[in-house]
Amino acid sequence: MSKVVKYKNRYGDVFTFTKQEDGNVLWEGNFEFHRYGMPNDYTDAYRAYTANGGLMGLKEFKEAVHEYNDETGYTPLAKQYGPLVYSDTKTINMVDPSGGPYLSTHTNLYERFGDDELKGLCISSFEPIETGYKIHTYGEFDHLDD
């Protein structure tokens, strides 16, 4: 059985983090008041943009598609392709219970909580469960496997 890592937020709510055998982490506690976020999906917008001859790379496009000017409003590119950007409602990439802790994808759990039980674990996604969230993780140095 893994050691339970405890975190007490500014309102006194206690959250627990329990590493599972598969390397994922159960995050349990009081989630009565919390918010969560989902990432934008740019696939359809970028596909349409490039099909129309657009030459920007995806990173640059992700910024340009949201450009807004207080005097003139959205740019022509943002007006044309912005409506094709949508939320990926099947993926949760951020969870923030009232009083904390705020957690998002790519957060290094050891750096956030300082407990060896969570060493080397980074967040890839969240899965809602009855008692909180299952945090899907990847190894801190997995990107070096290539």
mmCIF file of C-alpha atoms in Angstrom:
data_model
loop_
_atom_site.group_PDB
_atom_site.id
_atom_site.type_symbol
_atom_site.label_atom_id
_atom_site.label_comp_id
_atom_site.label_asym_id
_atom_site.label_seq_id
_atom_site.Cartn_x
_atom_site.Cartn_y
_atom_site.Cartn_z
ATOM 1 C CA MET A 1 0.000 0.000 0.000
ATOM 2 C CA SER A 2 1.286 3.420 -0.923
ATOM 3 C CA LYS A 3 1.836 6.186 1.560
ATOM 4 C CA VAL A 4 -0.899 8.827 1.569
ATOM 5 C CA VAL A 5 0.320 12.372 0.965
ATOM 6 C CA LYS A 6 -1.854 14.982 2.701
ATOM 7 C CA TYR A 7 -2.346 18.615 1.767
ATOM 8 C CA LYS A 8 -4.264 21.136 3.874
ATOM 9 C CA ASN A 9 -5.543 24.157 1.937
ATOM 10 C CA ARG A 10 -6.114 27.702 3.176
ATOM 11 C CA TYR A 11 -9.667 26.840 4.289
ATOM 12 C CA GLY A 12 -8.523 23.849 6.306
ATOM 13 C CA ASP A 13 -9.809 21.236 3.844
ATOM 14 C CA VAL A 14 -7.550 18.195 3.694
ATOM 15 C CA PHE A 15 -6.854 16.542 0.348
ATOM 16 C CA THR A 16 -5.094 13.225 0.009
ATOM 17 C CA PHE A 17 -2.940 11.938 -2.813
ATOM 18 C CA THR A 18 -2.440 8.189 -3.013
ATOM 19 C CA LYS A 19 -0.074 6.727 -5.604
ATOM 20 C CA GLN A 20 -1.538 3.654 -7.261
ATOM 21 C CA GLU A 21 0.323 0.569 -8.495
ATOM 22 C CA ASP A 22 -0.102 1.760 -12.098
ATOM 23 C CA GLY A 23 1.680 5.045 -11.263
ATOM 24 C CA ASN A 24 -1.465 7.170 -11.326
ATOM 25 C CA VAL A 25 -2.621 9.077 -8.246
ATOM 26 C CA LEU A 26 -5.998 9.222 -6.479
ATOM 27 C CA TRP A 27 -6.772 12.780 -5.382
ATOM 28 C CA GLU A 28 -9.527 12.768 -2.783
ATOM 29 C CA GLY A 29 -11.108 15.397 -0.573
ATOM 30 C CA ASN A 30 -13.802 18.073 -0.533
ATOM 31 C CA PHE A 31 -14.636 19.014 -4.114
ATOM 32 C CA GLU A 32 -18.012 20.575 -3.307
ATOM 33 C CA PHE A 33 -16.766 23.940 -4.571
ATOM 34 C CA HIS A 34 -14.265 23.666 -7.381
ATOM 35 C CA ARG A 35 -13.722 24.549 -10.982
ATOM 36 C CA TYR A 36 -12.130 22.611 -13.795
ATOM 37 C CA GLY A 37 -10.975 23.420 -17.275
ATOM 38 C CA MET A 38 -10.762 21.770 -20.653
ATOM 39 C CA PRO A 39 -8.213 22.497 -23.374
ATOM 40 C CA ASN A 40 -8.998 24.124 -26.694
ATOM 41 C CA ASP A 41 -8.947 21.886 -29.761
ATOM 42 C CA TYR A 42 -7.504 23.694 -32.768
ATOM 43 C CA THR A 43 -7.611 20.747 -35.196
ATOM 44 C CA ASP A 44 -10.560 21.862 -37.347
ATOM 45 C CA ALA A 45 -9.544 25.523 -37.341
ATOM 46 C CA TYR A 46 -5.929 24.838 -38.275
ATOM 47 C CA ARG A 47 -6.910 22.295 -40.926
ATOM 48 C CA ALA A 48 -9.217 24.878 -42.562
ATOM 49 C CA TYR A 49 -6.548 27.576 -42.290
ATOM 50 C CA THR A 50 -3.868 25.458 -44.001
ATOM 51 C CA ALA A 51 -6.332 24.186 -46.623
ATOM 52 C CA ASN A 52 -6.915 27.846 -47.543
ATOM 53 C CA GLY A 53 -3.179 28.368 -48.020
ATOM 54 C CA GLY A 54 -2.252 29.538 -44.527
ATOM 55 C CA LEU A 55 1.476 29.272 -43.819
ATOM 56 C CA MET A 56 1.732 29.914 -40.063
ATOM 57 C CA GLY A 57 2.919 27.122 -37.844
ATOM 58 C CA LEU A 58 0.447 25.734 -35.297
ATOM 59 C CA LYS A 59 2.019 27.555 -32.336
ATOM 60 C CA GLU A 60 1.757 30.935 -34.057
ATOM 61 C CA PHE A 61 -1.758 30.129 -35.312
ATOM 62 C CA LYS A 62 -2.946 29.329 -31.769
ATOM 63 C CA GLU A 63 -2.092 32.893 -30.750
ATOM 64 C CA ALA A 64 -3.288 34.604 -33.919
ATOM 65 C CA VAL A 65 -6.707 32.928 -33.897
ATOM 66 C CA HIS A 66 -7.514 34.721 -30.620
ATOM 67 C CA GLU A 67 -6.107 38.173 -31.484
ATOM 68 C CA TYR A 68 -8.324 41.049 -30.454
ATOM 69 C CA ASN A 69 -7.817 44.806 -30.661
ATOM 70 C CA ASP A 70 -9.852 47.162 -28.448
ATOM 71 C CA GLU A 71 -10.380 49.562 -31.346
ATOM 72 C CA THR A 72 -11.024 47.217 -34.260
ATOM 73 C CA GLY A 73 -12.189 44.001 -32.568
ATOM 74 C CA TYR A 74 -11.120 40.556 -33.710
ATOM 75 C CA THR A 75 -8.690 40.281 -36.597
ATOM 76 C CA PRO A 76 -9.966 38.866 -39.904
ATOM 77 C CA LEU A 77 -8.136 35.595 -39.190
ATOM 78 C CA ALA A 78 -9.726 35.333 -35.740
ATOM 79 C CA LYS A 79 -13.179 36.066 -37.173
ATOM 80 C CA GLN A 80 -12.806 33.407 -39.852
ATOM 81 C CA TYR A 81 -11.176 30.578 -37.887
ATOM 82 C CA GLY A 82 -11.948 31.367 -34.240
ATOM 83 C CA PRO A 83 -15.441 29.823 -34.414
ATOM 84 C CA LEU A 84 -13.802 26.527 -35.449
ATOM 85 C CA VAL A 85 -11.852 26.326 -32.168
ATOM 86 C CA TYR A 86 -13.747 24.419 -29.502
ATOM 87 C CA SER A 87 -13.242 22.910 -26.059
ATOM 88 C CA ASP A 88 -12.209 19.283 -25.872
ATOM 89 C CA THR A 89 -14.939 18.321 -23.408
ATOM 90 C CA LYS A 90 -13.562 14.796 -23.030
ATOM 91 C CA THR A 91 -10.335 16.060 -21.468
ATOM 92 C CA ILE A 92 -9.883 17.855 -18.140
ATOM 93 C CA ASN A 93 -6.564 19.675 -17.948
ATOM 94 C CA MET A 94 -7.029 21.767 -14.784
ATOM 95 C CA VAL A 95 -8.736 21.321 -11.414
ATOM 96 C CA ASP A 96 -8.965 24.026 -8.744
ATOM 97 C CA PRO A 97 -10.853 23.341 -5.509
ATOM 98 C CA SER A 98 -11.821 26.447 -3.549
ATOM 99 C CA GLY A 99 -8.844 27.202 -1.326
ATOM 100 C CA GLY A 100 -6.488 25.091 -3.439
ATOM 101 C CA PRO A 101 -4.526 23.273 -4.536
ATOM 102 C CA TYR A 102 -4.703 24.386 -8.167
ATOM 103 C CA LEU A 103 -3.366 21.591 -10.380
ATOM 104 C CA SER A 104 -2.987 21.457 -14.150
ATOM 105 C CA THR A 105 -1.446 19.239 -16.799
ATOM 106 C CA HIS A 106 2.339 18.970 -16.746
ATOM 107 C CA THR A 107 2.511 19.934 -13.052
ATOM 108 C CA ASN A 108 5.330 18.040 -11.364
ATOM 109 C CA LEU A 109 3.680 16.613 -8.238
ATOM 110 C CA TYR A 110 6.938 16.310 -6.309
ATOM 111 C CA GLU A 111 7.813 19.945 -6.987
ATOM 112 C CA ARG A 112 4.279 20.993 -5.986
ATOM 113 C CA PHE A 113 4.011 19.000 -2.739
ATOM 114 C CA GLY A 114 7.614 18.102 -1.896
ATOM 115 C CA ASP A 115 6.908 14.500 -0.898
ATOM 116 C CA ASP A 116 9.137 11.657 -2.144
ATOM 117 C CA GLU A 117 6.064 9.464 -2.685
ATOM 118 C CA LEU A 118 5.211 11.669 -5.679
ATOM 119 C CA LYS A 119 8.767 12.041 -6.984
ATOM 120 C CA GLY A 120 9.060 11.925 -10.760
ATOM 121 C CA LEU A 121 5.300 12.131 -11.417
ATOM 122 C CA CYS A 122 3.808 14.756 -13.725
ATOM 123 C CA ILE A 123 0.129 15.236 -14.552
ATOM 124 C CA SER A 124 -1.091 14.192 -17.990
ATOM 125 C CA SER A 125 -4.863 14.423 -17.315
ATOM 126 C CA PHE A 126 -7.645 14.156 -14.739
ATOM 127 C CA GLU A 127 -10.493 11.664 -14.547
ATOM 128 C CA PRO A 128 -13.463 12.431 -12.273
ATOM 129 C CA ILE A 129 -14.240 9.712 -9.728
ATOM 130 C CA GLU A 130 -16.823 9.595 -6.941
ATOM 131 C CA THR A 131 -14.386 10.776 -4.242
ATOM 132 C CA GLY A 132 -12.420 13.285 -6.333
ATOM 133 C CA TYR A 133 -10.119 12.744 -9.297
ATOM 134 C CA LYS A 134 -7.815 10.095 -10.632
ATOM 135 C CA ILE A 135 -4.699 11.913 -11.799
ATOM 136 C CA HIS A 136 -3.148 10.216 -14.812
ATOM 137 C CA THR A 137 0.600 10.705 -14.734
ATOM 138 C CA TYR A 138 3.727 10.348 -16.804
ATOM 139 C CA GLY A 139 7.330 10.192 -15.681
ATOM 140 C CA GLU A 140 9.281 13.395 -15.284
ATOM 141 C CA PHE A 141 11.930 12.165 -17.730
ATOM 142 C CA ASP A 142 9.743 10.128 -20.117
ATOM 143 C CA HIS A 143 10.473 12.604 -22.912
ATOM 144 C CA LEU A 144 14.107 11.459 -22.849
ATOM 145 C CA ASP A 145 13.208 7.888 -23.908
ATOM 146 C CA ASP A 146 13.473 8.829 -27.581
#
